[in-house]
Amino acid sequence: MDVAAVSTAAPGPVLARAPQVSPLRVAADAIFDRVSPYDGDGLRNHCRRLHRFATALLAARGLELDADLAYLVAMVHDLGIVSERDEGINYLQRSRALFHREAESLSLPAFDTKVVDECLVYNHRVLSVPNLSPEAECFRNAVMIEHSRGMIRFGLPREDVRKVFEDLPRDNFDRVLVDFTWRTLKREPLTLVRGIFFGPSPN
């Protein structure tokens, strides 16, 4: 992890409190409901927190990625773990495949496929990834904010990060994480180290 980035990043903007409803967000929620096998709001709120953190980091760094597209990315980023239709060498690659399969029937804003793919494939990397797009780095950093429960903020205001966790509580997310781990250990244990948390960088 780049410690300097944690401690010296400029303060971010106030995180959005109530995202506007849009057709793409409705579609993203429908995809999530169709694919996720879990009761409760644990995984749903995890995805929504990721979106709030990622879009706040994008704004703080002067980067542009359509907020509704970012919402779709956030809502499907973990679904490769539970998808029965999509293929890939690990669940991140299956999440990428799921995104592109669903995107065929959606009206999406113009986007850079490479950037979206990187957001989906590299968001769980522990260390900085050489040559990663800055937008994908925002998603990677957002995951770190999420899993550190706000201990790491990359310059986002403490109170705003706390409010996101308050607005979108963890609910049964710890139980979901246990199931995630079990599914991954059964299906692809070696990719936890080589491919998900560590591994090759983008070209």
Tab-separated table of C-alpha atoms in Angstrom, residues 22-158:
chain	number	residue	atom	x	y	z
A	22	SER	CA	-31.744	6.453	-12.885
A	23	PRO	CA	-32.684	3.679	-15.339
A	24	LEU	CA	-29.126	2.328	-15.248
A	25	ARG	CA	-29.120	2.163	-11.455
A	26	VAL	CA	-32.486	0.424	-11.508
A	27	ALA	CA	-31.042	-2.078	-13.991
A	28	ALA	CA	-27.932	-2.560	-11.831
A	29	ASP	CA	-30.106	-3.278	-8.788
A	30	ALA	CA	-32.150	-5.761	-10.832
A	31	ILE	CA	-28.984	-7.592	-11.931
A	32	PHE	CA	-27.817	-7.731	-8.333
A	33	ASP	CA	-31.161	-9.089	-7.124
A	34	ARG	CA	-31.169	-11.733	-9.842
A	35	VAL	CA	-27.632	-13.002	-9.234
A	36	SER	CA	-27.007	-12.574	-5.508
A	37	PRO	CA	-28.194	-15.550	-3.430
A	38	TYR	CA	-27.999	-13.728	-0.098
A	39	ASP	CA	-30.778	-12.495	2.143
A	40	GLY	CA	-30.335	-9.231	3.996
A	41	ASP	CA	-28.592	-6.050	2.916
A	42	GLY	CA	-25.008	-6.967	3.746
A	43	LEU	CA	-23.667	-7.462	0.231
A	44	ARG	CA	-25.958	-4.834	-1.306
A	45	ASN	CA	-24.788	-2.176	1.152
A	46	HIS	CA	-21.168	-3.215	0.664
A	47	CYS	CA	-21.523	-2.550	-3.077
A	48	ARG	CA	-23.260	0.763	-2.480
A	49	ARG	CA	-20.610	1.885	-0.006
A	50	LEU	CA	-17.957	1.007	-2.585
A	51	HIS	CA	-19.741	3.196	-5.123
A	52	ARG	CA	-19.928	6.140	-2.743
A	53	PHE	CA	-16.250	5.885	-1.817
A	54	ALA	CA	-15.095	5.383	-5.413
A	55	THR	CA	-17.073	8.306	-6.820
A	56	ALA	CA	-15.871	10.566	-4.001
A	57	LEU	CA	-12.266	9.642	-4.800
A	58	LEU	CA	-12.865	10.206	-8.509
A	59	ALA	CA	-14.223	13.688	-7.789
A	60	ALA	CA	-11.415	14.515	-5.360
A	61	ARG	CA	-8.815	13.564	-7.984
A	62	GLY	CA	-10.503	15.389	-10.848
A	63	LEU	CA	-11.299	12.195	-12.749
A	64	GLU	CA	-14.361	11.493	-14.856
A	65	LEU	CA	-16.309	8.255	-14.833
A	66	ASP	CA	-20.058	8.354	-15.259
A	67	ALA	CA	-21.592	7.940	-11.785
A	68	ASP	CA	-24.323	5.572	-12.995
A	69	LEU	CA	-21.771	3.427	-14.837
A	70	ALA	CA	-19.664	3.399	-11.661
A	71	TYR	CA	-22.763	2.229	-9.780
A	72	LEU	CA	-23.178	-0.704	-12.163
A	73	VAL	CA	-19.501	-1.605	-11.749
A	74	ALA	CA	-19.829	-1.479	-7.967
A	75	MET	CA	-23.010	-3.558	-7.874
A	76	VAL	CA	-21.531	-6.398	-9.952
A	77	HIS	CA	-17.914	-6.301	-8.753
A	78	ASP	CA	-18.298	-9.321	-6.435
A	79	LEU	CA	-20.995	-11.236	-8.289
A	80	GLY	CA	-18.464	-13.405	-10.115
A	81	ILE	CA	-18.126	-15.334	-6.858
A	82	VAL	CA	-21.734	-16.523	-7.075
A	83	SER	CA	-22.512	-16.386	-10.807
A	84	GLU	CA	-23.266	-19.744	-12.402
A	85	ARG	CA	-23.272	-18.401	-15.975
A	86	ASP	CA	-19.997	-16.551	-16.349
A	87	GLU	CA	-16.507	-17.928	-16.939
A	88	GLY	CA	-13.053	-16.749	-15.955
A	89	ILE	CA	-9.906	-17.887	-14.187
A	90	ASN	CA	-11.034	-16.214	-10.959
A	91	TYR	CA	-14.128	-14.515	-9.618
A	92	LEU	CA	-12.918	-11.055	-10.622
A	93	GLN	CA	-12.666	-12.185	-14.231
A	94	ARG	CA	-16.125	-13.719	-13.923
A	95	SER	CA	-17.467	-10.404	-12.599
A	96	ARG	CA	-15.940	-8.761	-15.663
A	97	ALA	CA	-17.625	-11.339	-17.914
A	98	LEU	CA	-20.938	-10.783	-16.144
A	99	PHE	CA	-20.662	-7.011	-16.635
A	100	HIS	CA	-20.094	-7.348	-20.376
A	101	ARG	CA	-22.823	-9.947	-20.797
A	102	GLU	CA	-25.368	-7.755	-19.043
A	103	ALA	CA	-24.097	-4.610	-20.790
A	104	GLU	CA	-25.226	-5.995	-24.136
A	105	SER	CA	-28.861	-5.362	-23.176
A	106	LEU	CA	-28.329	-2.026	-21.409
A	107	SER	CA	-28.117	1.553	-22.633
A	108	LEU	CA	-24.743	2.626	-21.285
A	109	PRO	CA	-22.915	5.942	-21.567
A	110	ALA	CA	-19.746	5.959	-23.627
A	111	PHE	CA	-16.888	4.426	-21.660
A	112	ASP	CA	-13.342	3.139	-22.016
A	113	THR	CA	-13.595	-0.657	-21.885
A	114	LYS	CA	-10.024	-0.979	-20.602
A	115	VAL	CA	-10.755	1.316	-17.659
A	116	VAL	CA	-13.939	-0.520	-16.666
A	117	ASP	CA	-12.199	-3.877	-17.005
A	118	GLU	CA	-9.427	-2.668	-14.710
A	119	CYS	CA	-11.964	-1.417	-12.162
A	120	LEU	CA	-13.464	-4.907	-12.062
A	121	VAL	CA	-10.298	-7.020	-12.242
A	122	TYR	CA	-7.883	-5.130	-9.976
A	123	ASN	CA	-10.097	-3.690	-7.231
A	124	HIS	CA	-8.932	-6.241	-4.611
A	125	ARG	CA	-5.198	-5.787	-5.160
A	126	VAL	CA	-3.393	-5.135	-1.884
A	127	LEU	CA	-0.401	-3.293	-3.347
A	128	SER	CA	-0.262	-0.497	-5.895
A	129	VAL	CA	-0.585	-1.856	-9.444
A	130	PRO	CA	1.874	-0.475	-12.033
A	131	ASN	CA	0.218	1.035	-15.121
A	132	LEU	CA	-3.266	0.878	-13.574
A	133	SER	CA	-5.626	3.584	-14.814
A	134	PRO	CA	-6.291	6.303	-12.200
A	135	GLU	CA	-10.009	5.496	-12.298
A	136	ALA	CA	-9.345	1.848	-11.430
A	137	GLU	CA	-7.003	3.020	-8.682
A	138	CYS	CA	-9.971	4.875	-7.174
A	139	PHE	CA	-11.911	1.606	-7.035
A	140	ARG	CA	-8.912	-0.190	-5.527
A	141	ASN	CA	-8.592	2.521	-2.898
A	142	ALA	CA	-12.351	2.462	-2.264
A	143	VAL	CA	-12.150	-1.260	-1.487
A	144	MET	CA	-9.396	-0.505	1.031
A	145	ILE	CA	-11.529	2.167	2.697
A	146	GLU	CA	-14.395	-0.319	2.849
A	147	HIS	CA	-12.448	-3.256	4.264
A	148	SER	CA	-10.516	-1.110	6.742
A	149	ARG	CA	-13.924	0.207	7.911
A	150	GLY	CA	-12.723	3.749	7.336
A	151	MET	CA	-9.379	3.468	9.118
A	152	ILE	CA	-7.806	4.231	5.725
A	153	ARG	CA	-9.501	7.129	3.901
A	154	PHE	CA	-7.115	8.372	1.167
A	155	GLY	CA	-7.904	11.961	2.084
A	156	LEU	CA	-11.694	11.671	2.278
A	157	PRO	CA	-13.111	13.483	5.318
A	158	ARG	CA	-13.457	11.260	8.377
